[in-house]
Coordinates of C-alpha atoms in Angstrom, one line a residue:
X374 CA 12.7 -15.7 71.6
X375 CA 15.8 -13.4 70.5
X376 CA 14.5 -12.8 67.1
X377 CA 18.2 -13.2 65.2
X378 CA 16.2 -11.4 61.8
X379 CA 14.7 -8.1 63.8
X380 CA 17.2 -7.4 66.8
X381 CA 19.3 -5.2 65.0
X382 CA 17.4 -2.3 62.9
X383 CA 14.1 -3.4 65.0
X384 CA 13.3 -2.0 68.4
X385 CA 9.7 -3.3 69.2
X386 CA 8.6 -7.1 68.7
X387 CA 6.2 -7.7 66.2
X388 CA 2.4 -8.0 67.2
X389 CA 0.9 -11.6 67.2
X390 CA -2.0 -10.3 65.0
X391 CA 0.6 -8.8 62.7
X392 CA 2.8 -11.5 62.4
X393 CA -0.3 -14.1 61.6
X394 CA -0.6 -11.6 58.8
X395 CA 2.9 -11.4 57.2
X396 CA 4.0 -14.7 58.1
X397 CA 4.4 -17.6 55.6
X398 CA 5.4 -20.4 57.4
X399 CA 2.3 -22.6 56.5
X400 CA 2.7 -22.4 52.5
X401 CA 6.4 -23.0 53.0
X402 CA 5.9 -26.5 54.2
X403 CA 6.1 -26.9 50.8
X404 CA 9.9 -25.7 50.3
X405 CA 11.1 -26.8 53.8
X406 CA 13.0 -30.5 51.6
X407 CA 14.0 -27.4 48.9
X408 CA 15.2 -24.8 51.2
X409 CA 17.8 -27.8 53.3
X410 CA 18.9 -28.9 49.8
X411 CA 20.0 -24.9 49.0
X412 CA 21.5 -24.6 52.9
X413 CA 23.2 -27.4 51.9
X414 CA 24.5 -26.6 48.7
X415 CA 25.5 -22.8 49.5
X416 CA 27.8 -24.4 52.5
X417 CA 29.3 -26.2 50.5
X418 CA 30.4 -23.8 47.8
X419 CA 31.4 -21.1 51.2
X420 CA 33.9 -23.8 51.9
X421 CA 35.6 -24.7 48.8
X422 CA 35.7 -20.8 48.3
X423 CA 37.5 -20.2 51.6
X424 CA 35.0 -18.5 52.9
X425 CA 34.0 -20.6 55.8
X426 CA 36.6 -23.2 57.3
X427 CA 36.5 -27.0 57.1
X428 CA 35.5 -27.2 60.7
X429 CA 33.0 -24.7 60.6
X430 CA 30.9 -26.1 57.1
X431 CA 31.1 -29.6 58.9
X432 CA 29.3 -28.4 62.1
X433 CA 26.8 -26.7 59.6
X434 CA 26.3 -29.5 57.2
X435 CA 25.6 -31.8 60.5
X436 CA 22.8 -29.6 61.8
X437 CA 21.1 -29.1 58.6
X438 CA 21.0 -32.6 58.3
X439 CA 19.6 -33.1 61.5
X440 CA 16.9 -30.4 61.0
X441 CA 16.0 -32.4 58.1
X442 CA 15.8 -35.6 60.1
X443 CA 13.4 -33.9 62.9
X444 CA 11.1 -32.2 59.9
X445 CA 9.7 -28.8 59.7
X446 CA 7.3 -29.5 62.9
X447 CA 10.6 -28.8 64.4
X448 CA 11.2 -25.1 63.7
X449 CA 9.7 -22.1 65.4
X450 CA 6.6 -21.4 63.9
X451 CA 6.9 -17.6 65.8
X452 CA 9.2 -16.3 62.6
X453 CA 7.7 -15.1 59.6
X454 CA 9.5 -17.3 57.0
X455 CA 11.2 -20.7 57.1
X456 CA 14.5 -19.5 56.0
X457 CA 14.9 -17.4 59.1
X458 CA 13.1 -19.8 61.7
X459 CA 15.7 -22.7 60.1
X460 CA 18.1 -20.5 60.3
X461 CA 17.8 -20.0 63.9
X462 CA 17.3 -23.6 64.6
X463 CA 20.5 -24.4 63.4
X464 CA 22.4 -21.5 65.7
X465 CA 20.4 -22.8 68.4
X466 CA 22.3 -26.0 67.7
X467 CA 26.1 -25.4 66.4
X468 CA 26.1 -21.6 67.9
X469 CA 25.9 -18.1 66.1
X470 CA 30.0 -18.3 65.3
X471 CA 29.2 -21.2 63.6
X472 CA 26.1 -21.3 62.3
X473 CA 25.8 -17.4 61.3
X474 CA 28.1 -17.8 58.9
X475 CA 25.8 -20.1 56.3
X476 CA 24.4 -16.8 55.1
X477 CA 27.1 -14.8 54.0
X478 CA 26.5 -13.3 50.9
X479 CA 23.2 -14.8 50.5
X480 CA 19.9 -12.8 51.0
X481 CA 16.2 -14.9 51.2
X482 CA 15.3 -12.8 47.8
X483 CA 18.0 -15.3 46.4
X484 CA 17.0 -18.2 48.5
X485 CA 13.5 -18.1 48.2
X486 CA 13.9 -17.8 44.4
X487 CA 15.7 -21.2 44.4
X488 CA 13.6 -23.1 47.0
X489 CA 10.2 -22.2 44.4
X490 CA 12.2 -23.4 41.3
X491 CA 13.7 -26.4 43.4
X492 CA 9.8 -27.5 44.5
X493 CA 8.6 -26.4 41.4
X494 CA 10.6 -28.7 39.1
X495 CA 9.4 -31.9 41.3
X496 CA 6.3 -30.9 40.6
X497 CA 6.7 -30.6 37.2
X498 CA 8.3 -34.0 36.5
X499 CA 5.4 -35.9 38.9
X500 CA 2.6 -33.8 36.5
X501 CA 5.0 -35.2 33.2
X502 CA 3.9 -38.9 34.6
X503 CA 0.4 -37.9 35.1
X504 CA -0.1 -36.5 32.0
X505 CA 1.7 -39.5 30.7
X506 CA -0.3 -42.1 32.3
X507 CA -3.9 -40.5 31.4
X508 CA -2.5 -40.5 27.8
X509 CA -1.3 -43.9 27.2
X510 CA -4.9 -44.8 28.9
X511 CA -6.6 -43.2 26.4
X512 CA -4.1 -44.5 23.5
X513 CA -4.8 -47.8 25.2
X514 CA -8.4 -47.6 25.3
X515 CA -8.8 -46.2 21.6
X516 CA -6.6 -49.3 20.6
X517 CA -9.8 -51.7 21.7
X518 CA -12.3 -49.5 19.9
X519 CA -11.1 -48.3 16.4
X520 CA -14.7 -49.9 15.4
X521 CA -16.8 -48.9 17.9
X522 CA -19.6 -46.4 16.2
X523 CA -21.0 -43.5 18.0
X524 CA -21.9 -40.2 16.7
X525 CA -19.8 -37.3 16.8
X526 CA -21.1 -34.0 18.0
X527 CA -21.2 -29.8 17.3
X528 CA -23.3 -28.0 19.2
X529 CA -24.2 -31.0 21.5
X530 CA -26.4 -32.4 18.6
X531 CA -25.6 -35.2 16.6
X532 CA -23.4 -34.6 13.8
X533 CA -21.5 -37.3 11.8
X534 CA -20.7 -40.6 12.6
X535 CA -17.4 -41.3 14.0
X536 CA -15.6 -43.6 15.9
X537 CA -15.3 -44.1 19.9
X538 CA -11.0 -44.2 19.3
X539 CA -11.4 -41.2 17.2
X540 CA -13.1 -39.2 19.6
X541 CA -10.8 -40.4 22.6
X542 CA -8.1 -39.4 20.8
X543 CA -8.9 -36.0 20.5
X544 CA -8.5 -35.5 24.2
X545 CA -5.2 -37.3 24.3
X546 CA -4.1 -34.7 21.3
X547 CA -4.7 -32.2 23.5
X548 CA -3.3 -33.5 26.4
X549 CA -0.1 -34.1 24.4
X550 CA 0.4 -30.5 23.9
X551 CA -0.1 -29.8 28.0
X552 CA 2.6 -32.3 28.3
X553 CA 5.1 -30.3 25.5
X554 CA 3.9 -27.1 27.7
X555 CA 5.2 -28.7 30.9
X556 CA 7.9 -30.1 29.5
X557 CA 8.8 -26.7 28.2
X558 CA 7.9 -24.8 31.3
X559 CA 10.6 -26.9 32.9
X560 CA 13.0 -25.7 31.0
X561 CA 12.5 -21.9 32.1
X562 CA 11.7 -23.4 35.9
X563 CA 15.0 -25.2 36.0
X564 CA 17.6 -22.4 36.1
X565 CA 19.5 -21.0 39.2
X566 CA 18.7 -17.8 40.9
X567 CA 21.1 -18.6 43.7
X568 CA 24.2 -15.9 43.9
X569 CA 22.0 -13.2 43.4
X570 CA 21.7 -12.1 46.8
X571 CA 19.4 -9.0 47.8
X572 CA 19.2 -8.2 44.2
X573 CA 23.3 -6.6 43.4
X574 CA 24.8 -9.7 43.9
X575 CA 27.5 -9.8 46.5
X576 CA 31.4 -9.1 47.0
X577 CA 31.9 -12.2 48.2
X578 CA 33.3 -14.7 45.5
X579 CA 30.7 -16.6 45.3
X580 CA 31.2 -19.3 42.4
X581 CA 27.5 -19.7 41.0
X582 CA 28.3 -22.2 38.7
X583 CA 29.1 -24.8 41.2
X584 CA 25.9 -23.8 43.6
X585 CA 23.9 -24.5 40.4
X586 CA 25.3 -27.5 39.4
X587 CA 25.0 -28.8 42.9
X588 CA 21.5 -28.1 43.0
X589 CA 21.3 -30.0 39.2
X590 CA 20.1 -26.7 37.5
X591 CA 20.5 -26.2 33.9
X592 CA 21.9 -23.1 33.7
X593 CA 21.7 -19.3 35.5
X594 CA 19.5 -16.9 35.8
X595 CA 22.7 -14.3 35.5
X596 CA 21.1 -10.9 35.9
X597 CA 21.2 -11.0 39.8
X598 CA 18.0 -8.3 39.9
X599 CA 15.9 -10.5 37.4
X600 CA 16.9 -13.5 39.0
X601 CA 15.5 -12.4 42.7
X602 CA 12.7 -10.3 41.3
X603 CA 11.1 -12.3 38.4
X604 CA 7.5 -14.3 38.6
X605 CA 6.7 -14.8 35.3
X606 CA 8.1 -18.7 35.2
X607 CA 5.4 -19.3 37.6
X608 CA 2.9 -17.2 36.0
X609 CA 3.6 -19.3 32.5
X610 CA 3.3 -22.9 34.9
X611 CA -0.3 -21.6 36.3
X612 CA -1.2 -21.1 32.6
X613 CA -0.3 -24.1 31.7
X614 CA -1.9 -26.0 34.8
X615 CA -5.3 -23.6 33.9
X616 CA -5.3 -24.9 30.4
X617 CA -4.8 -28.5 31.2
X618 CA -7.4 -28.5 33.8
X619 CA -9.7 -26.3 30.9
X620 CA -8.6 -30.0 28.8
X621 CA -9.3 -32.2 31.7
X622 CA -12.9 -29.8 32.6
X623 CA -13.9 -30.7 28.8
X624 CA -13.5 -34.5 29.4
X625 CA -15.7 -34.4 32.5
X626 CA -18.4 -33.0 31.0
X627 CA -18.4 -35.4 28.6
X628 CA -18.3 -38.1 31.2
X629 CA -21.2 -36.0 32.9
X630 CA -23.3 -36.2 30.3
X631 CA -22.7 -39.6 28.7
X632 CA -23.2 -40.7 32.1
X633 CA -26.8 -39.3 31.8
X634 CA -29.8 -41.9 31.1
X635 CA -30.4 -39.7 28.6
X636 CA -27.0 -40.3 26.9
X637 CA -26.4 -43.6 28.7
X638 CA -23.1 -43.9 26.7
X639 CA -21.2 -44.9 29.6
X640 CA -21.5 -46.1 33.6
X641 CA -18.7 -44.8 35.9
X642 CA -17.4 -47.0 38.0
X643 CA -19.4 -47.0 41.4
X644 CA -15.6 -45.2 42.9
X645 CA -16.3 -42.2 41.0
X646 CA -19.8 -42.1 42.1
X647 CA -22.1 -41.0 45.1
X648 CA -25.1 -41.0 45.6
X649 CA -28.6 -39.0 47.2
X650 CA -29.1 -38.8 50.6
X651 CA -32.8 -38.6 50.1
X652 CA -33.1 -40.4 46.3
X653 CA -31.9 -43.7 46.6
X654 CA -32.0 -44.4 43.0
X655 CA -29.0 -42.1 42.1
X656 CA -25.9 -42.8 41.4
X657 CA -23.7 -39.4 40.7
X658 CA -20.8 -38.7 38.6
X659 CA -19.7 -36.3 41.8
X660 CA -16.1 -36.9 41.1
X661 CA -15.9 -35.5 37.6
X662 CA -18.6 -32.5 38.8
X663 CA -15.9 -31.7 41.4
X664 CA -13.0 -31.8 38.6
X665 CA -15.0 -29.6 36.6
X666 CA -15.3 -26.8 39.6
X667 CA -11.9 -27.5 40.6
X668 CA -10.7 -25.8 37.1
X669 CA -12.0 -22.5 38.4
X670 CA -9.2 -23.3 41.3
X671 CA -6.4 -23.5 38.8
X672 CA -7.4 -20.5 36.7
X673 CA -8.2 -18.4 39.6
X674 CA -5.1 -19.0 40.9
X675 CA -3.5 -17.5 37.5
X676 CA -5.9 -14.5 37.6
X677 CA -4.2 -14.1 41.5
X678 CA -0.6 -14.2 39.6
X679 CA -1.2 -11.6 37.1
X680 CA -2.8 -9.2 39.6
X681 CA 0.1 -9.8 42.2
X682 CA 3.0 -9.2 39.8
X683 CA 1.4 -6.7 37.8
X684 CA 2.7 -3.4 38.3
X685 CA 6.0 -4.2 40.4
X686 CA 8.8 -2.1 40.2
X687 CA 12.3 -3.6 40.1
X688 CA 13.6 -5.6 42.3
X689 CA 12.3 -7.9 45.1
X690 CA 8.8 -6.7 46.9
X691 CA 6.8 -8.6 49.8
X692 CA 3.9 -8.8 47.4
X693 CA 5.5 -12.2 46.1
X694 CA 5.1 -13.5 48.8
X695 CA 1.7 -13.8 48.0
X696 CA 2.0 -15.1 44.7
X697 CA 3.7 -18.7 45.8
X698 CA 0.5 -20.5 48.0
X699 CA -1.5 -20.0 44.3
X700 CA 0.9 -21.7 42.1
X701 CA 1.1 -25.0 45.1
X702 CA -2.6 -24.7 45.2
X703 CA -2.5 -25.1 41.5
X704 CA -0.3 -27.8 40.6
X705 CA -1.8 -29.8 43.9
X706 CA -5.3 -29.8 41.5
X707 CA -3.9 -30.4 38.2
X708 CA -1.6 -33.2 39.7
X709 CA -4.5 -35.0 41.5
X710 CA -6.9 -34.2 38.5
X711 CA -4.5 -35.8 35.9
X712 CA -5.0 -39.3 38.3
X713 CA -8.5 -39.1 39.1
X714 CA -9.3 -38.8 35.6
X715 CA -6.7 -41.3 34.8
X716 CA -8.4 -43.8 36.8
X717 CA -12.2 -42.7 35.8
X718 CA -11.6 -43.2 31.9
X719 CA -9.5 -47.0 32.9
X720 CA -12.8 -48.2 34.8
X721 CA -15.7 -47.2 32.8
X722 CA -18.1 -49.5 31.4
X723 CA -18.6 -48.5 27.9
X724 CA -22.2 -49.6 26.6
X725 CA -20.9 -49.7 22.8
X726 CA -24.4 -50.9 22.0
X727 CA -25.9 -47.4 22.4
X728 CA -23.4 -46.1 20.7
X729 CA -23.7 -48.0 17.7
X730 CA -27.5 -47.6 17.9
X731 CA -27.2 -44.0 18.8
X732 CA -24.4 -42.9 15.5
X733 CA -27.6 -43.1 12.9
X734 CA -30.0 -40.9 14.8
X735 CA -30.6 -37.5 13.7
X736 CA -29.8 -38.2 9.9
X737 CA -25.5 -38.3 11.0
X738 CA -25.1 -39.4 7.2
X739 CA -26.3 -36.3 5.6
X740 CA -22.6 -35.1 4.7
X741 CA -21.5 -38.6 3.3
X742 CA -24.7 -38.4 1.0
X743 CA -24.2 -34.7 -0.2
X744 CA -20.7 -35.9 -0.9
X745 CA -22.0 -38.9 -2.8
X746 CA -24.5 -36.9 -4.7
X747 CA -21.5 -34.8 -5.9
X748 CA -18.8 -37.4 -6.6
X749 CA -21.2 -39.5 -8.7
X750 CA -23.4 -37.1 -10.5
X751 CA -21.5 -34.3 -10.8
X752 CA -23.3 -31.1 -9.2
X753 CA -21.6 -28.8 -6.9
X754 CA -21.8 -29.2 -3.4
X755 CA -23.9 -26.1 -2.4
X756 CA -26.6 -27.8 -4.9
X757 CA -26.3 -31.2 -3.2
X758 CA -26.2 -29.5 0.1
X759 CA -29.7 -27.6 -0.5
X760 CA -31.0 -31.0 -1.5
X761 CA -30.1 -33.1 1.5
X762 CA -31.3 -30.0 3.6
X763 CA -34.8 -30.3 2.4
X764 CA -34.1 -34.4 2.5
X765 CA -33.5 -33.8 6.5
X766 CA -36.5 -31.6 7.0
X767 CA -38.8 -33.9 5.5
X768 CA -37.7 -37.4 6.7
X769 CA -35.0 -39.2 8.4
X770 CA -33.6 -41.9 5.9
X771 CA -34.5 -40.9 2.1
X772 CA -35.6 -43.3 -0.5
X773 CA -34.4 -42.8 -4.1
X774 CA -38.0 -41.5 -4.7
X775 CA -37.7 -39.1 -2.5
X776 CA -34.6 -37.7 -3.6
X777 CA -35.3 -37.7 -7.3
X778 CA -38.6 -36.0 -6.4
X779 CA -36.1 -33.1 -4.3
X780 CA -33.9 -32.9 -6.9
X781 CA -36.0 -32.2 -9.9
X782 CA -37.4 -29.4 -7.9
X783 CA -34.1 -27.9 -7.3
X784 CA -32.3 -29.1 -10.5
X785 CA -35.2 -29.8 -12.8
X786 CA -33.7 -32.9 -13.4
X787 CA -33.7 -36.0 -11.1
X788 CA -30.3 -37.1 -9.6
X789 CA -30.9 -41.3 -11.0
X790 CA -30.4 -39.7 -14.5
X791 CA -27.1 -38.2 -13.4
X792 CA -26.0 -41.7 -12.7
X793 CA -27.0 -42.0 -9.0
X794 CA -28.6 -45.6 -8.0
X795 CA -29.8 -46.6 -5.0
X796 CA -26.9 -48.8 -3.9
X797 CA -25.1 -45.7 -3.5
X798 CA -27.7 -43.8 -1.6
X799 CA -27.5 -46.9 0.7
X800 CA -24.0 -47.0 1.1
X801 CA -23.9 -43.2 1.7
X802 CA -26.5 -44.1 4.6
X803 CA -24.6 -46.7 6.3
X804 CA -22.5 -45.6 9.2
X805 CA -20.1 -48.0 8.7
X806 CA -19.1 -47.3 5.0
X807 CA -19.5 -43.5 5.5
X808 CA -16.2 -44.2 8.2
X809 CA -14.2 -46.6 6.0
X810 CA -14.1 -43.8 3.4
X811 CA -12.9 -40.9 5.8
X812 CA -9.6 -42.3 5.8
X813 CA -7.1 -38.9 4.9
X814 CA -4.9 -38.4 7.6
X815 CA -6.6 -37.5 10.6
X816 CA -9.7 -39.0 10.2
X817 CA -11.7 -41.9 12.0
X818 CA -11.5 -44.5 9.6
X819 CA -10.1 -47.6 11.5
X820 CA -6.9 -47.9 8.7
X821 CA -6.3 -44.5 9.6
X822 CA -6.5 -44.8 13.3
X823 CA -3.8 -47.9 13.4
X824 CA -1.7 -45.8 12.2
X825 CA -2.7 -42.8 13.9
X826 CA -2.4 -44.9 17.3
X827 CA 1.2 -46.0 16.1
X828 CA 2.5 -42.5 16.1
X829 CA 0.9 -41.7 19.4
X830 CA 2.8 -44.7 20.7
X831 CA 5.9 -44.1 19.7
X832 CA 5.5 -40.3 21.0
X833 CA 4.3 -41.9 24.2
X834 CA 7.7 -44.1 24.1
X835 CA 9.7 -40.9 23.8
X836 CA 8.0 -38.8 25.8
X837 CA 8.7 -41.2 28.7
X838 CA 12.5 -41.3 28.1
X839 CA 11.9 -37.6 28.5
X840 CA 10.3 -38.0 31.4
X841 CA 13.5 -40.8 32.5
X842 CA 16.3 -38.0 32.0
X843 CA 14.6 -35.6 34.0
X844 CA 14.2 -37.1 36.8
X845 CA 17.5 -39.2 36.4
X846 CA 18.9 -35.6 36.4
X847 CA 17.7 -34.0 39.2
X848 CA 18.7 -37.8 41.4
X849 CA 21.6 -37.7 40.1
X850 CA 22.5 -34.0 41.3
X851 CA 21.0 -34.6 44.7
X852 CA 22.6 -38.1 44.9
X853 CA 25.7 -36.0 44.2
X854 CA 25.3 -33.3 46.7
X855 CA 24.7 -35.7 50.1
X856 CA 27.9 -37.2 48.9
X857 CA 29.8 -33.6 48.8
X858 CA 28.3 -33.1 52.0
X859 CA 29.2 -36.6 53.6
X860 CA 32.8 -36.1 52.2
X861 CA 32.9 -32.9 53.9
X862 CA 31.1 -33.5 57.0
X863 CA 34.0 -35.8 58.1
X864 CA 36.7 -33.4 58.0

């Protein structure tokens, strides 16, 4: 192999060993569709500056076309990048007066640059719809159980009675806020390094504009040594795929646990599931165990970003290299994570009985009866709350007795003299009244949650559109480009 990268400054081949070392031609499979689109797109802009003829970007435009057609399995695996072993394919097929000339005034810093923010934006856009999907399942879901009491949790202990939507809707909340921080990643992601060259741009007039609008960027990165140089876009996407899989890690606990015969909230459907090689009894909730270790994937690929790019001086330095393999390895989980959970939380069986049976245990009603004690008989709430505290320590569900009794020995005076009777103390107790009344906005009352669930419909409707223009975008720039390059492949 004439190595076309090496021949001139280098003397001595490199060494196999070496080469394994410093090479990157395994993570870039995942730029090889990016890095043709950016061949394709520099040729053409050479041309209508008059820097390469007609026949000449034709001949070019041909064989990248064709290397796209025979794949990356295609290209010689000996070079240390994919840029340079394309390269080389394509002289081997339209010659070195030809097909040298698709790099002038274009360096790999530039084109490497572009290639990541090219693959990165797909990625983006297909984690927007999984995102999207796992919402409007949960939205969906919560829809059917705006009724459906279980008891709400701090500390893993029963707390307050809520409401199954209530508590699904919580995730989606937070999974609406990874979806703003994707879609706002995107807009740092989708600008154009392209131009930049080595790092000084080039004196060749090059007409940026057109490479980027070719490509269906939004706008430039202009500084040609920040453009070539710069990391943090993917540092901010792996800390936003860490926190959604921090989101997603949160949710399969929960499914962990309710999935527990102690909990026996929910069964996960047998997919999900595995089960003992020894204990034939078991079934597993493996799937969302291996979710919940597979967060440590995503944030351990951000810790690798920060320690990579910490510390570089200006501009480009091989040490980036390094930093690309964690960000695919990153978005790969939080893609496939977003539809495995997607799938687990659609095909659950729900045992709504235990929940319902399970919201009055461990005296959830205390607040609502504190609360009652102070709306109807007017002492403060610290008073009512050192009442119902010795209430809870004493027994589960409190007779009017009993409170009386607690009362005069806090108050000196018993609560049913304040005006408190026992139909209020009963109503205070019932799960199902203590819900109705938490009806503010944000709370799990099911008047509140319609219209709770309304909003995050019509968010979810938007958020879709979003979802339509982005992609519609990026298609429409490609679709644009293969005509350019048809058009121009004929002359």
């Amino acid at each position: 192999m004439s190595n076309i990268l090496r021949r001139g400054r280098l003397e001595a081949a490199p060494d196999e060993e070496i080469l394994r070392y410093t090479s990157s031609m395994e993570a870039d499979r995942w730029i090889f569709n990016a890095d043709i689109a950016v061949d394709l797109a520099h040729t053409v802009m050479l041309r209508e500056q008059g820097i390469i003829n007609e026949e000449d970007c034709s001949k070019i435009l041909s064989g990248l076309l064709k290397i796209r057609e025979e794949g990356m399995e295609k290209l010689d695996f000996s070079y240390e990048d994919i840029h340079i072993s394309l390269e080389s394919r394509l002289i081997d097929m339209v010659g070195e007066d030809v097909g040298g000339r698709m790099h002038s005034g274009r360096s790999r810093n530039d084109e490497v640059a572009t290639c990541i923010r090219l693959t990165l934006r797909e990625e983006l856009t297909g984690l927007l719809e999984e995102i999207f999907a796992l919402r409007k399942t949960l939205v969906t879901l919560a829809g059917k159980h705006t009724e459906t009491l279980m008891p709400g949790f701090t500390h893993l202990q029963h707390a307050q009675p809520t409401t199954l939507a209530h508590h699904l809707c919580a995730h989606e909340a937070a999974l609406g806020r990874d979806f703003d921080r994707v879609l706002d990643a995107f807009s740092r992601v989708n600008l154009c390094p392209l131009g930049a060259a080595a790092f000084a741009s080039t004196g060749f007039d090059l007409n940026r504009k057109r490479t980027q609008e070719l490509l269906g960027f939004d706008g430039l990165l202009e500084n040609s040594m920040d453009a070539v140089s710069s990391r943090d876009f993917l540092i901010e996407c792996a800390s936003v795929f860490s926190n959604l899989m921090i989101n997603l890690s949160r949710m399969t606990e929960e499914l962990v646990i309710w999935s527990s015969s102690e909990f026996n909230f929910i069964e996960l459907d047998d997919t999900y599931a595995s089960t003992s090689s020894i204990m034939p009894q078991k079934k597993n909730p493996d799937t969302a165990e291996l979710m919940r270790g597979k967060t440590g994937v995503a944030v351990g690929a951000l810790m690798s970003l920060l320690t990579i790019c910490k510390g570089l001086p200006l501009s480009y330095n091989r040490d980036l290299q390094e930093a690309t393999p964690n960000i695919w390895r990153s978005v790969e989980t939080a893609r496939i994570s977003a539809r495995v959970m997607e799938g687990m939380v659609r095909t659950m069986k729900i045992h709504t009985d235990v929940l319902a049976a399970q919201s009055i245990t461990g005296f959830t009603t205390a607040t609502e009866l504190a609360d009652t004690f102070v709306r109807e008989t007017g002492i403060p709430f610290r008073t009512a709350h050192q009442i119902v505290g010795i209430l809870a320590k004493e027994m589960e569900k409190p007779t009017m007795e009993k409170i009386d009794s607690v009362a005069e020995f806090v108050l000196g005076e018993s609560l049913s003299s304040r005006g408190l009777t026992e139909y209020m103390v009963k109503e205070a107790l019932n799960p199902v009244s203590n819900i109705k009344r938490r009806k503010i906005v944000g709370g799990p009352a099911p008047e509140e949650m319609q219209h709770y669930l309304g909003k995050r419909q019509t968010e979810l409707e938007l958020n879709e559109q979003e979802i339509t223009t982005l992609k519609d975008s990026i298609d429409s720039a490609f679709e644009t480009l293969l005509e350019v390059v048809d058009e121009y492949r004929k002359i």
